[in-house]
């Protein structure tokens, strides 16, 4: 009897450990939680949603080249995601086979990635590289606002956050003041409240009194401090304007970020945004941006992205740098007498440009190429364009051969 009494707890422990690697739905179906990528379909998808709090789903097709390239990245990320403090299970759905399931969740391109948080879907459009995918998804399942109780906790939070997103750390700030914004801007930034911190930390984050909300952009090595007021729209304005760096390099990725900002863009067009003169000018632009937070300051090199630059009537023979104000869509404004930046005191020239813009001494012009939305669509819809061209060509060939047949039915169909 004593042996049986000792054996039963051990058996129970083994059974418990074995079951920890599985999630069981209401229907009794078990899903592995050990880092394997699971296959789902019509028969078990809803059961998986009810059993797994965080389910990351790849809607794919076996013939899709992009899907094939994504598969090894998901295989690499899945074990890491399963080991997070809030585990995420990776699953696949053959959207070509289970079309109704894909249609139910609005899948209109392949691959489509979605994170289901307790059954609620959020489309994932971030990086598909395994390491960045893990970091980005960890962002989704983290608390809206983290509470930090010490200097070491602050350091750990910053290290775990990485460099992909800006951070907002409230030093001595009541959590209730930023809780709503932590939820509202969760996809775009990290939020935390530090309740206990040393003077060394104050020096590190360059603030001299509390409460203070510090904005940190690790990728761009930028940092700014907000001391209040913490009521009305002041706090949200600071957060919203600090989601972007002070000077934004315009490229295919940052265009997506601009799509979520309603400010106009002071755009500086350079010959080469990486040469020494341009780097010095960008530093001057950063100072102007800090004093004019109601505008976004962006820059782009003709060498880096000539197709985009040409839409503002910039030719290879154009004199650069050039300043303009872009509405992020189809119109831009040039300030009379301040179109170009000459050598010399460029800070004063930028100030004159901004003064002229605010005084209304501008000429409105239309972009000569795709609008902002046109560029955005071009970034995500090239595959759709190729498919459309293929379908049209196929239809032309079919109509041609139909026209070679003299049977009355085919003739009538061809004429219709």
Short mmCIF file of C-alpha atoms in Angstrom, two decimals, residues 47-371:
data_model
loop_
_atom_site.label_atom_id
_atom_site.label_comp_id
_atom_site.label_asym_id
_atom_site.label_seq_id
_atom_site.Cartn_x
_atom_site.Cartn_y
_atom_site.Cartn_z
CA UNK A 47 -11.89 24.17 -31.89
CA UNK A 48 -8.32 25.50 -32.03
CA UNK A 49 -9.57 29.05 -31.50
CA UNK A 50 -11.44 28.01 -28.38
CA UNK A 51 -8.48 26.02 -27.00
CA UNK A 52 -5.57 28.39 -27.74
CA UNK A 53 -5.44 31.96 -26.44
CA UNK A 54 -2.80 33.12 -28.93
CA UNK A 55 -2.96 31.43 -32.33
CA UNK A 56 -0.81 32.70 -35.21
CA UNK A 57 -2.22 31.45 -38.51
CA UNK A 58 -0.59 31.32 -41.94
CA UNK A 59 -3.22 31.16 -44.70
CA UNK A 60 -1.21 29.69 -47.58
CA UNK A 61 -1.44 27.74 -50.83
CA UNK A 62 0.89 24.87 -51.85
CA UNK A 63 1.63 26.49 -55.22
CA UNK A 64 2.47 29.96 -53.79
CA UNK A 65 6.18 30.84 -54.03
CA UNK A 66 6.02 33.43 -51.24
CA UNK A 67 4.31 30.84 -49.02
CA UNK A 68 7.10 28.33 -49.66
CA UNK A 69 9.74 30.90 -48.68
CA UNK A 70 7.81 31.79 -45.53
CA UNK A 71 7.46 28.18 -44.32
CA UNK A 72 11.04 27.72 -42.97
CA UNK A 73 10.82 31.08 -41.17
CA UNK A 74 7.66 29.90 -39.39
CA UNK A 75 9.29 26.57 -38.55
CA UNK A 76 12.20 28.45 -36.96
CA UNK A 77 9.99 30.92 -35.08
CA UNK A 78 7.40 28.42 -33.78
CA UNK A 79 9.48 26.86 -30.93
CA UNK A 80 10.56 30.30 -29.71
CA UNK A 81 6.99 31.61 -29.78
CA UNK A 82 5.83 28.54 -27.86
CA UNK A 83 8.35 29.33 -25.14
CA UNK A 84 7.23 32.93 -24.49
CA UNK A 85 5.70 33.86 -21.13
CA UNK A 86 2.45 34.12 -23.13
CA UNK A 87 2.88 31.18 -25.54
CA UNK A 88 1.88 31.62 -29.18
CA UNK A 89 1.00 28.56 -31.27
CA UNK A 90 1.75 28.68 -35.01
CA UNK A 91 -0.74 27.05 -37.39
CA UNK A 92 -1.26 26.73 -41.13
CA UNK A 93 -4.47 26.70 -43.17
CA UNK A 94 -4.47 25.67 -46.83
CA UNK A 95 -6.59 28.57 -48.10
CA UNK A 96 -6.72 27.02 -51.57
CA UNK A 97 -8.38 23.91 -50.16
CA UNK A 98 -10.44 25.57 -47.40
CA UNK A 99 -11.66 28.59 -49.33
CA UNK A 100 -14.74 29.25 -47.20
CA UNK A 101 -12.55 29.45 -44.12
CA UNK A 102 -10.25 31.94 -45.81
CA UNK A 103 -13.20 33.95 -47.08
CA UNK A 104 -14.69 34.09 -43.58
CA UNK A 105 -11.62 35.93 -42.33
CA UNK A 106 -11.17 38.16 -45.36
CA UNK A 107 -8.18 36.40 -46.89
CA UNK A 108 -7.68 37.96 -50.33
CA UNK A 109 -3.97 37.38 -50.89
CA UNK A 110 -1.42 34.71 -50.10
CA UNK A 111 0.19 34.31 -47.75
CA UNK A 112 -2.03 36.12 -45.22
CA UNK A 113 -0.89 36.07 -41.60
CA UNK A 114 -3.28 36.58 -38.69
CA UNK A 115 -2.87 36.53 -34.94
CA UNK A 116 -6.00 35.36 -33.13
CA UNK A 117 -6.09 36.73 -29.59
CA UNK A 118 -8.74 34.70 -27.74
CA UNK A 119 -10.56 34.24 -31.04
CA UNK A 120 -10.30 37.85 -32.22
CA UNK A 121 -8.26 38.17 -35.46
CA UNK A 122 -5.61 40.84 -36.10
CA UNK A 123 -3.88 40.81 -39.48
CA UNK A 124 -0.10 40.73 -39.19
CA UNK A 125 1.77 42.80 -41.78
CA UNK A 126 5.20 43.06 -40.15
CA UNK A 127 8.49 41.40 -41.00
CA UNK A 128 8.39 37.70 -41.93
CA UNK A 129 11.96 36.95 -40.87
CA UNK A 130 11.93 34.54 -37.95
CA UNK A 131 13.74 36.72 -35.40
CA UNK A 132 11.78 39.88 -36.18
CA UNK A 133 8.54 37.94 -36.40
CA UNK A 134 9.10 36.65 -32.85
CA UNK A 135 9.89 40.14 -31.57
CA UNK A 136 6.85 41.68 -33.26
CA UNK A 137 4.42 38.99 -32.10
CA UNK A 138 5.76 39.24 -28.56
CA UNK A 139 4.69 42.88 -28.78
CA UNK A 140 1.08 41.85 -29.45
CA UNK A 141 0.81 39.55 -26.43
CA UNK A 142 2.69 41.80 -23.99
CA UNK A 143 0.68 43.95 -21.53
CA UNK A 144 -0.58 47.26 -22.89
CA UNK A 145 1.46 48.98 -20.18
CA UNK A 146 4.26 47.22 -18.27
CA UNK A 147 4.97 48.10 -14.62
CA UNK A 148 8.66 48.47 -13.74
CA UNK A 149 9.69 48.39 -10.08
CA UNK A 150 13.46 48.98 -10.30
CA UNK A 151 16.39 50.11 -12.45
CA UNK A 152 17.10 46.51 -13.42
CA UNK A 153 13.48 46.04 -14.50
CA UNK A 154 13.76 49.16 -16.67
CA UNK A 155 16.95 47.83 -18.27
CA UNK A 156 15.38 44.43 -18.94
CA UNK A 157 12.26 46.03 -20.45
CA UNK A 158 14.34 48.14 -22.86
CA UNK A 159 16.51 45.17 -23.88
CA UNK A 160 13.50 42.93 -24.52
CA UNK A 161 11.70 45.64 -26.48
CA UNK A 162 14.50 45.75 -29.06
CA UNK A 163 14.80 48.44 -31.71
CA UNK A 164 11.83 47.84 -33.98
CA UNK A 165 9.35 50.04 -32.09
CA UNK A 166 9.53 53.33 -30.17
CA UNK A 167 9.13 53.17 -26.38
CA UNK A 168 7.26 55.42 -23.95
CA UNK A 169 8.38 55.12 -20.32
CA UNK A 170 6.47 57.09 -17.71
CA UNK A 171 8.70 57.94 -14.75
CA UNK A 172 6.46 58.67 -11.79
CA UNK A 173 3.47 58.86 -14.14
CA UNK A 174 0.16 57.38 -12.97
CA UNK A 175 -0.51 54.28 -15.07
CA UNK A 176 -4.15 55.26 -15.53
CA UNK A 177 -3.04 58.34 -17.50
CA UNK A 178 -1.43 56.29 -20.28
CA UNK A 179 -3.41 53.03 -20.05
CA UNK A 180 -5.78 54.01 -22.88
CA UNK A 181 -2.91 55.01 -25.16
CA UNK A 182 -1.07 51.78 -24.38
CA UNK A 183 -4.03 49.92 -25.87
CA UNK A 184 -4.70 52.36 -28.71
CA UNK A 185 -1.12 52.42 -30.01
CA UNK A 186 -0.12 48.92 -28.98
CA UNK A 187 0.75 47.87 -32.53
CA UNK A 188 3.16 50.77 -32.93
CA UNK A 189 4.96 51.28 -29.61
CA UNK A 190 5.93 49.87 -26.20
CA UNK A 191 4.51 51.48 -23.05
CA UNK A 192 5.73 51.18 -19.46
CA UNK A 193 5.46 52.94 -16.10
CA UNK A 194 8.54 53.07 -13.85
CA UNK A 195 7.50 53.33 -10.20
CA UNK A 196 10.97 53.25 -8.65
CA UNK A 197 14.17 54.53 -10.26
CA UNK A 198 17.51 56.05 -9.31
CA UNK A 199 19.20 59.33 -10.18
CA UNK A 200 21.49 57.39 -12.51
CA UNK A 201 18.42 56.38 -14.53
CA UNK A 202 17.29 60.02 -14.63
CA UNK A 203 20.67 60.93 -16.11
CA UNK A 204 20.47 58.08 -18.61
CA UNK A 205 17.07 59.20 -19.89
CA UNK A 206 17.87 62.91 -19.58
CA UNK A 207 15.04 64.14 -17.34
CA UNK A 208 15.40 66.13 -14.14
CA UNK A 209 12.01 65.86 -12.48
CA UNK A 210 8.98 63.61 -12.26
CA UNK A 211 6.42 62.95 -13.50
CA UNK A 212 7.99 62.71 -16.95
CA UNK A 213 7.14 60.66 -20.03
CA UNK A 214 10.24 59.75 -22.01
CA UNK A 215 10.01 58.79 -25.68
CA UNK A 216 12.86 56.61 -26.97
CA UNK A 217 13.53 55.69 -30.61
CA UNK A 218 16.32 53.08 -30.38
CA UNK A 219 16.57 52.59 -34.14
CA UNK A 220 17.21 56.30 -34.74
CA UNK A 221 19.00 57.01 -31.43
CA UNK A 222 16.46 59.70 -30.54
CA UNK A 223 14.98 60.60 -27.20
CA UNK A 224 12.59 63.31 -25.97
CA UNK A 225 10.86 64.20 -22.68
CA UNK A 226 7.32 65.35 -21.92
CA UNK A 227 6.67 66.99 -18.54
CA UNK A 228 2.99 67.65 -19.05
CA UNK A 229 0.31 68.80 -18.81
CA UNK A 230 -1.01 65.25 -18.63
CA UNK A 231 -4.62 66.14 -19.31
CA UNK A 232 -6.65 67.00 -22.38
CA UNK A 233 -5.09 66.35 -25.77
CA UNK A 234 -1.53 67.37 -24.79
CA UNK A 235 -0.44 63.88 -23.75
CA UNK A 236 -1.84 62.11 -26.79
CA UNK A 237 -0.42 64.77 -29.12
CA UNK A 238 3.05 64.09 -27.71
CA UNK A 239 2.62 60.32 -28.09
CA UNK A 240 1.20 60.54 -31.59
CA UNK A 241 3.90 62.93 -32.80
CA UNK A 242 6.66 60.85 -31.21
CA UNK A 243 5.69 57.60 -32.93
CA UNK A 244 7.85 58.70 -35.88
CA UNK A 245 11.46 59.83 -35.62
CA UNK A 246 12.16 63.56 -35.91
CA UNK A 247 13.49 63.08 -39.44
CA UNK A 248 12.03 60.20 -41.42
CA UNK A 249 14.03 58.55 -44.23
CA UNK A 250 11.43 58.06 -46.96
CA UNK A 251 11.42 54.50 -48.26
CA UNK A 252 8.92 51.74 -48.91
CA UNK A 253 8.69 50.82 -45.23
CA UNK A 254 8.32 54.33 -43.80
CA UNK A 255 5.63 55.21 -46.34
CA UNK A 256 3.43 52.71 -44.49
CA UNK A 257 4.17 54.53 -41.23
CA UNK A 258 3.21 57.88 -42.80
CA UNK A 259 -0.11 56.37 -43.82
CA UNK A 260 -1.07 56.32 -40.11
CA UNK A 261 -0.10 59.96 -39.48
CA UNK A 262 -2.30 62.91 -40.48
CA UNK A 263 0.44 65.59 -40.52
CA UNK A 264 1.83 67.11 -43.69
CA UNK A 265 5.40 66.25 -44.65
CA UNK A 266 8.22 68.78 -45.04
CA UNK A 267 10.10 66.80 -47.67
CA UNK A 268 13.77 67.43 -48.41
CA UNK A 269 14.93 65.95 -51.71
CA UNK A 270 18.66 65.24 -51.84
CA UNK A 271 20.98 63.90 -54.50
CA UNK A 272 22.33 61.21 -52.20
CA UNK A 273 21.02 60.91 -48.65
CA UNK A 274 24.17 59.11 -47.50
CA UNK A 275 26.89 61.60 -48.48
CA UNK A 276 28.57 63.82 -45.89
CA UNK A 277 26.77 67.07 -46.86
CA UNK A 278 23.39 65.36 -46.69
CA UNK A 279 24.13 63.87 -43.26
CA UNK A 280 24.98 67.34 -41.96
CA UNK A 281 21.78 68.76 -43.43
CA UNK A 282 19.72 65.98 -41.81
CA UNK A 283 21.09 67.07 -38.42
CA UNK A 284 19.89 70.62 -39.12
CA UNK A 285 16.49 69.29 -40.18
CA UNK A 286 16.27 67.37 -36.89
CA UNK A 287 16.53 70.63 -34.94
CA UNK A 288 13.83 72.23 -37.08
CA UNK A 289 11.60 69.17 -36.63
CA UNK A 290 11.95 69.35 -32.86
CA UNK A 291 10.58 72.91 -32.93
CA UNK A 292 7.78 72.17 -35.42
CA UNK A 293 6.08 69.03 -34.14
CA UNK A 294 2.89 69.71 -36.11
CA UNK A 295 4.79 68.68 -39.26
CA UNK A 296 6.66 65.52 -40.25
CA UNK A 297 10.16 66.12 -41.58
CA UNK A 298 11.21 63.58 -44.19
CA UNK A 299 14.10 63.24 -46.60
CA UNK A 300 14.82 61.13 -49.65
CA UNK A 301 17.79 60.76 -51.99
CA UNK A 302 17.31 60.79 -55.75
CA UNK A 303 20.06 58.19 -55.92
CA UNK A 304 18.20 55.96 -53.45
CA UNK A 305 14.68 56.25 -54.94
CA UNK A 306 14.55 58.15 -58.22
CA UNK A 307 11.10 56.85 -59.16
CA UNK A 308 9.57 58.48 -56.09
CA UNK A 309 11.55 61.71 -56.50
CA UNK A 310 10.49 62.13 -60.14
CA UNK A 311 6.85 62.50 -59.09
CA UNK A 312 7.78 65.93 -57.70
CA UNK A 313 9.09 67.09 -61.10
CA UNK A 314 12.69 66.44 -60.13
CA UNK A 315 14.90 65.57 -63.09
CA UNK A 316 18.53 64.47 -63.13
CA UNK A 317 19.53 68.03 -64.03
CA UNK A 318 17.55 69.58 -61.14
CA UNK A 319 19.42 71.61 -58.55
CA UNK A 320 19.26 69.90 -55.16
CA UNK A 321 18.61 69.91 -52.20
CA UNK A 322 15.02 71.06 -52.62
CA UNK A 323 12.31 71.66 -49.99
CA UNK A 324 8.57 71.23 -50.39
CA UNK A 325 5.51 70.43 -48.27
CA UNK A 326 3.65 67.26 -49.29
CA UNK A 327 0.11 66.37 -48.23
CA UNK A 328 1.02 62.61 -48.42
CA UNK A 329 -1.31 62.23 -51.37
CA UNK A 330 -1.54 64.04 -54.72
CA UNK A 331 -0.58 67.64 -53.91
CA UNK A 332 2.50 69.44 -52.69
CA UNK A 333 3.44 73.07 -52.11
CA UNK A 334 6.59 74.99 -52.91
CA UNK A 335 7.43 78.20 -51.05
CA UNK A 336 8.14 81.15 -53.33
CA UNK A 337 11.82 82.05 -53.22
CA UNK A 338 12.72 79.14 -50.92
CA UNK A 339 12.58 76.14 -53.20
CA UNK A 340 16.30 75.34 -52.98
CA UNK A 341 18.78 75.12 -50.15
CA UNK A 342 22.01 76.91 -51.02
CA UNK A 343 25.38 76.34 -49.39
CA UNK A 344 25.94 78.36 -46.24
CA UNK A 345 23.58 78.92 -43.32
CA UNK A 346 21.03 76.22 -44.13
CA UNK A 347 19.36 76.50 -40.71
CA UNK A 348 18.30 80.08 -41.56
CA UNK A 349 17.13 79.00 -45.01
CA UNK A 350 14.95 76.27 -43.48
CA UNK A 351 13.51 78.81 -41.02
CA UNK A 352 12.67 81.14 -43.92
CA UNK A 353 11.05 78.24 -45.78
CA UNK A 354 8.85 77.37 -42.78
CA UNK A 355 7.96 81.04 -42.24
CA UNK A 356 6.92 81.36 -45.88
CA UNK A 357 4.89 78.17 -45.69
CA UNK A 358 3.00 79.26 -42.58
CA UNK A 359 2.40 82.70 -44.11
CA UNK A 360 0.82 81.05 -47.15
CA UNK A 361 3.41 82.21 -49.69
CA UNK A 362 3.16 78.92 -51.56
CA UNK A 363 2.27 77.50 -54.94
CA UNK A 364 0.26 74.28 -55.02
CA UNK A 365 1.24 71.61 -57.49
CA UNK A 366 0.15 68.10 -58.41
CA UNK A 367 2.43 65.10 -58.28
CA UNK A 368 3.23 63.96 -61.79
CA UNK A 369 3.18 60.23 -61.03
CA UNK A 370 1.34 57.94 -58.62
CA UNK A 371 -0.28 59.50 -55.56
#
